[in-house]
mmCIF file of C-alpha atoms in Angstrom:
data_model
loop_
_atom_site.group_PDB
_atom_site.id
_atom_site.type_symbol
_atom_site.label_atom_id
_atom_site.label_comp_id
_atom_site.label_asym_id
_atom_site.label_seq_id
_atom_site.Cartn_x
_atom_site.Cartn_y
_atom_site.Cartn_z
ATOM 1 C CA MET A 1 25.764 33.008 14.469
ATOM 2 C CA HIS A 2 24.278 32.206 11.112
ATOM 3 C CA TYR A 3 23.459 28.678 12.307
ATOM 4 C CA ASN A 4 21.582 30.037 15.353
ATOM 5 C CA GLU A 5 19.514 32.442 13.222
ATOM 6 C CA THR A 6 18.418 29.625 10.911
ATOM 7 C CA TYR A 7 17.576 27.446 13.899
ATOM 8 C CA VAL A 8 15.433 30.217 15.432
ATOM 9 C CA GLN A 9 13.626 30.819 12.117
ATOM 10 C CA VAL A 10 12.876 27.100 11.711
ATOM 11 C CA ALA A 11 11.655 26.896 15.324
ATOM 12 C CA ILE A 12 9.377 29.928 14.845
ATOM 13 C CA ALA A 13 8.020 28.509 11.581
ATOM 14 C CA ALA A 14 7.346 25.164 13.311
ATOM 15 C CA VAL A 15 5.491 26.851 16.174
ATOM 16 C CA VAL A 16 3.393 28.937 13.746
ATOM 17 C CA LEU A 17 2.630 25.816 11.709
ATOM 18 C CA LEU A 18 1.552 23.945 14.849
ATOM 19 C CA LEU A 19 -0.685 26.842 15.906
ATOM 20 C CA VAL A 20 -2.322 26.971 12.470
ATOM 21 C CA ALA A 21 -2.801 23.178 12.484
ATOM 22 C CA TYR A 22 -4.340 23.348 15.959
ATOM 23 C CA ALA A 23 -6.711 26.123 14.880
ATOM 24 C CA PHE A 24 -7.902 24.073 11.895
ATOM 25 C CA SER A 25 -8.309 20.942 13.996
ATOM 26 C CA SER A 26 -10.651 22.791 16.344
ATOM 27 C CA PHE A 27 -12.897 23.568 13.340
ATOM 28 C CA ILE A 28 -12.751 20.059 11.910
ATOM 29 C CA ALA A 29 -14.098 18.313 15.025
ATOM 30 C CA PRO A 30 -17.602 19.881 14.760
ATOM 31 C CA LEU A 31 -17.701 19.008 11.056
ATOM 32 C CA GLY A 32 -17.204 15.371 11.951
ATOM 33 C CA VAL A 33 -20.466 15.144 13.908
ATOM 34 C CA SER A 34 -22.690 12.353 12.700
ATOM 35 C CA PRO A 35 -25.888 13.764 11.152
ATOM 36 C CA SER A 36 -27.927 11.506 13.433
ATOM 37 C CA ASN A 37 -26.549 13.470 16.400
ATOM 38 C CA ILE A 38 -27.912 16.763 15.060
ATOM 39 C CA PRO A 39 -31.344 17.143 16.706
ATOM 40 C CA GLN A 40 -33.250 18.748 13.834
ATOM 41 C CA ALA A 41 -31.776 16.315 11.295
ATOM 42 C CA GLY A 42 -33.424 13.262 12.873
ATOM 43 C CA GLY A 43 -36.969 14.297 12.017
ATOM 44 C CA ALA A 44 -36.039 15.338 8.483
ATOM 45 C CA ARG A 45 -34.195 12.073 7.869
ATOM 46 C CA PHE A 46 -37.108 10.047 9.299
ATOM 47 C CA TYR A 47 -39.486 11.912 6.976
ATOM 48 C CA GLU A 48 -37.210 11.389 3.978
ATOM 49 C CA ASN A 49 -37.095 7.645 4.669
ATOM 50 C CA PHE A 50 -40.870 7.656 5.156
ATOM 51 C CA ILE A 51 -41.293 9.088 1.641
ATOM 52 C CA TYR A 52 -38.754 6.730 0.054
ATOM 53 C CA ASN A 53 -40.535 3.778 1.662
ATOM 54 C CA SER A 54 -44.083 4.997 0.962
ATOM 55 C CA SER A 55 -44.078 6.820 -2.379
ATOM 56 C CA TYR A 56 -44.728 3.580 -4.263
ATOM 57 C CA LEU A 57 -48.251 3.669 -2.759
ATOM 58 C CA ILE A 58 -49.060 6.855 -4.711
ATOM 59 C CA PRO A 59 -50.393 6.179 -8.226
ATOM 60 C CA ASN A 60 -48.165 7.691 -10.908
ATOM 61 C CA SER A 61 -51.188 9.573 -12.265
ATOM 62 C CA CYS A 62 -51.607 11.598 -9.051
ATOM 63 C CA LEU A 63 -50.157 15.016 -8.256
ATOM 64 C CA VAL A 64 -48.638 15.453 -4.811
ATOM 65 C CA PHE A 65 -48.965 18.762 -2.963
ATOM 66 C CA THR A 66 -45.877 18.979 -0.771
ATOM 67 C CA ALA A 67 -43.280 21.286 0.754
ATOM 68 C CA ASP A 68 -40.588 19.145 -0.910
ATOM 69 C CA PRO A 69 -41.534 18.395 -4.562
ATOM 70 C CA THR A 70 -38.016 17.258 -5.433
ATOM 71 C CA LEU A 71 -38.218 14.388 -2.957
ATOM 72 C CA PHE A 72 -41.225 13.060 -4.848
ATOM 73 C CA ASN A 73 -39.774 13.824 -8.284
ATOM 74 C CA VAL A 74 -36.712 11.680 -7.562
ATOM 75 C CA ASN A 75 -39.150 8.902 -6.631
ATOM 76 C CA GLY A 76 -40.892 9.185 -10.004
ATOM 77 C CA LYS A 77 -43.951 11.126 -8.802
ATOM 78 C CA SER A 78 -45.412 14.397 -10.049
ATOM 79 C CA ALA A 79 -45.381 17.013 -7.322
ATOM 80 C CA THR A 80 -45.873 20.717 -6.776
ATOM 81 C CA GLN A 81 -45.534 23.142 -3.885
ATOM 82 C CA ILE A 82 -48.184 22.741 -1.188
ATOM 83 C CA ASP A 83 -49.174 26.426 -1.515
ATOM 84 C CA ASN A 84 -50.380 25.747 -5.055
ATOM 85 C CA PHE A 85 -53.313 23.845 -3.570
ATOM 86 C CA LEU A 86 -54.697 27.190 -2.402
ATOM 87 C CA ASN A 87 -54.187 28.875 -5.777
ATOM 88 C CA GLY A 88 -57.568 28.593 -7.528
ATOM 89 C CA ARG A 89 -56.193 29.114 -11.039
ATOM 90 C CA LEU A 90 -53.435 26.524 -10.662
ATOM 91 C CA TYR A 91 -55.722 24.060 -8.916
ATOM 92 C CA SER A 92 -58.189 24.334 -11.793
ATOM 93 C CA GLU A 93 -55.398 23.640 -14.299
ATOM 94 C CA TYR A 94 -54.265 20.626 -12.259
ATOM 95 C CA THR A 95 -57.797 19.154 -12.271
ATOM 96 C CA HIS A 96 -57.595 18.954 -16.076
ATOM 97 C CA ARG A 97 -54.242 17.151 -15.987
ATOM 98 C CA TYR A 98 -54.445 14.838 -12.968
ATOM 99 C CA PRO A 99 -57.212 12.440 -11.943
ATOM 100 C CA CYS A 100 -56.149 12.408 -8.298
ATOM 101 C CA PHE A 101 -54.338 14.516 -5.729
ATOM 102 C CA VAL A 102 -52.257 13.619 -2.683
ATOM 103 C CA LEU A 103 -51.395 15.810 0.278
ATOM 104 C CA ASP A 104 -48.003 15.289 1.880
ATOM 105 C CA VAL A 105 -48.118 16.236 5.551
ATOM 106 C CA GLY A 106 -44.369 16.073 5.904
ATOM 107 C CA TYR A 107 -41.488 17.386 7.942
ATOM 108 C CA TRP A 108 -42.103 21.058 7.145
ATOM 109 C CA CYS A 109 -45.711 20.732 8.297
ATOM 110 C CA SER A 110 -44.362 20.068 11.792
ATOM 111 C CA VAL A 111 -41.973 23.038 11.861
ATOM 112 C CA PRO A 112 -43.511 26.322 13.094
ATOM 113 C CA GLY A 113 -43.929 28.747 10.222
ATOM 114 C CA PRO A 114 -45.937 29.492 7.105
ATOM 115 C CA ILE A 115 -45.847 25.935 5.730
ATOM 116 C CA GLU A 116 -47.148 24.561 9.025
ATOM 117 C CA SER A 117 -50.040 27.037 8.814
ATOM 118 C CA THR A 118 -50.784 26.057 5.220
ATOM 119 C CA CYS A 119 -50.752 22.346 6.133
ATOM 120 C CA SER A 120 -53.107 22.928 9.061
ATOM 121 C CA TYR A 121 -55.479 24.996 6.952
ATOM 122 C CA ILE A 122 -55.648 22.355 4.219
ATOM 123 C CA GLN A 123 -56.133 19.548 6.736
ATOM 124 C CA ASN A 124 -58.958 21.436 8.443
ATOM 125 C CA HIS A 125 -60.797 22.349 5.228
ATOM 126 C CA THR A 126 -60.328 19.264 3.097
ATOM 127 C CA ALA A 127 -61.648 15.694 3.151
ATOM 128 C CA LEU A 128 -58.614 13.438 3.281
ATOM 129 C CA LYS A 129 -58.136 9.678 3.191
ATOM 130 C CA ALA A 130 -54.917 8.281 4.664
ATOM 131 C CA ILE A 131 -52.586 6.385 2.381
ATOM 132 C CA ARG A 132 -49.908 5.913 5.038
ATOM 133 C CA THR A 133 -49.004 7.703 8.262
ATOM 134 C CA ASP A 134 -46.198 7.439 10.784
ATOM 135 C CA VAL A 135 -44.904 9.257 13.858
ATOM 136 C CA TYR A 136 -41.342 10.335 14.584
ATOM 137 C CA PRO A 137 -41.035 9.150 18.211
ATOM 138 C CA PRO A 138 -38.535 11.689 19.633
ATOM 139 C CA SER A 139 -40.736 14.674 18.742
ATOM 140 C CA GLY A 140 -44.121 13.039 18.281
ATOM 141 C CA ALA A 141 -44.407 14.725 14.858
ATOM 142 C CA GLY A 142 -46.851 12.936 12.600
ATOM 143 C CA TYR A 143 -46.164 12.500 8.905
ATOM 144 C CA GLY A 144 -48.645 11.292 6.354
ATOM 145 C CA LEU A 145 -49.681 10.886 2.772
ATOM 146 C CA TYR A 146 -53.379 11.465 2.105
ATOM 147 C CA TYR A 147 -55.652 11.280 -0.899
ATOM 148 C CA ILE A 148 -57.464 14.591 -1.289
ATOM 149 C CA GLU A 149 -61.061 13.467 -1.659
ATOM 150 C CA ALA A 150 -62.866 16.793 -1.560
ATOM 151 C CA GLN A 151 -62.107 20.326 -0.625
ATOM 152 C CA ASN A 152 -64.366 22.736 1.160
ATOM 153 C CA ALA A 153 -62.971 26.216 1.640
ATOM 154 C CA THR A 154 -59.714 25.885 -0.313
ATOM 155 C CA GLY A 155 -58.656 27.289 -3.598
ATOM 156 C CA GLY A 156 -60.143 25.026 -6.281
#
């Protein structure tokens, strides 16, 4: 009898272990999805590569207004949040420190929300000169780096 009890306990433990392993395996499969197969990741990755391949065109003396300052910082460029362009006090301080400004119309400018609105406002009220532009084909989103040549109704 003792042998049968041990056998039943081992069998139950094996079944429980298999069920737990199966449950974990069902969670692991989605984690193994290639980032390129995640729809929203494609545009962000395209933009990131655009910046890595284009940031060398921005003079080191310029300040970049962007939704992603860190991406420019890791590429050796000075950058600040795009909203700071509309802050008159900050913009005035920047004019004393930087001889030129660049606007990054990046990934977040193509995503509906407050950053998209800020990007549109700046583009519509500022004289810009393209440094480099590109389009992400699946969505048609345009990305670009632009010298800020003059501003009309913005914060400076």
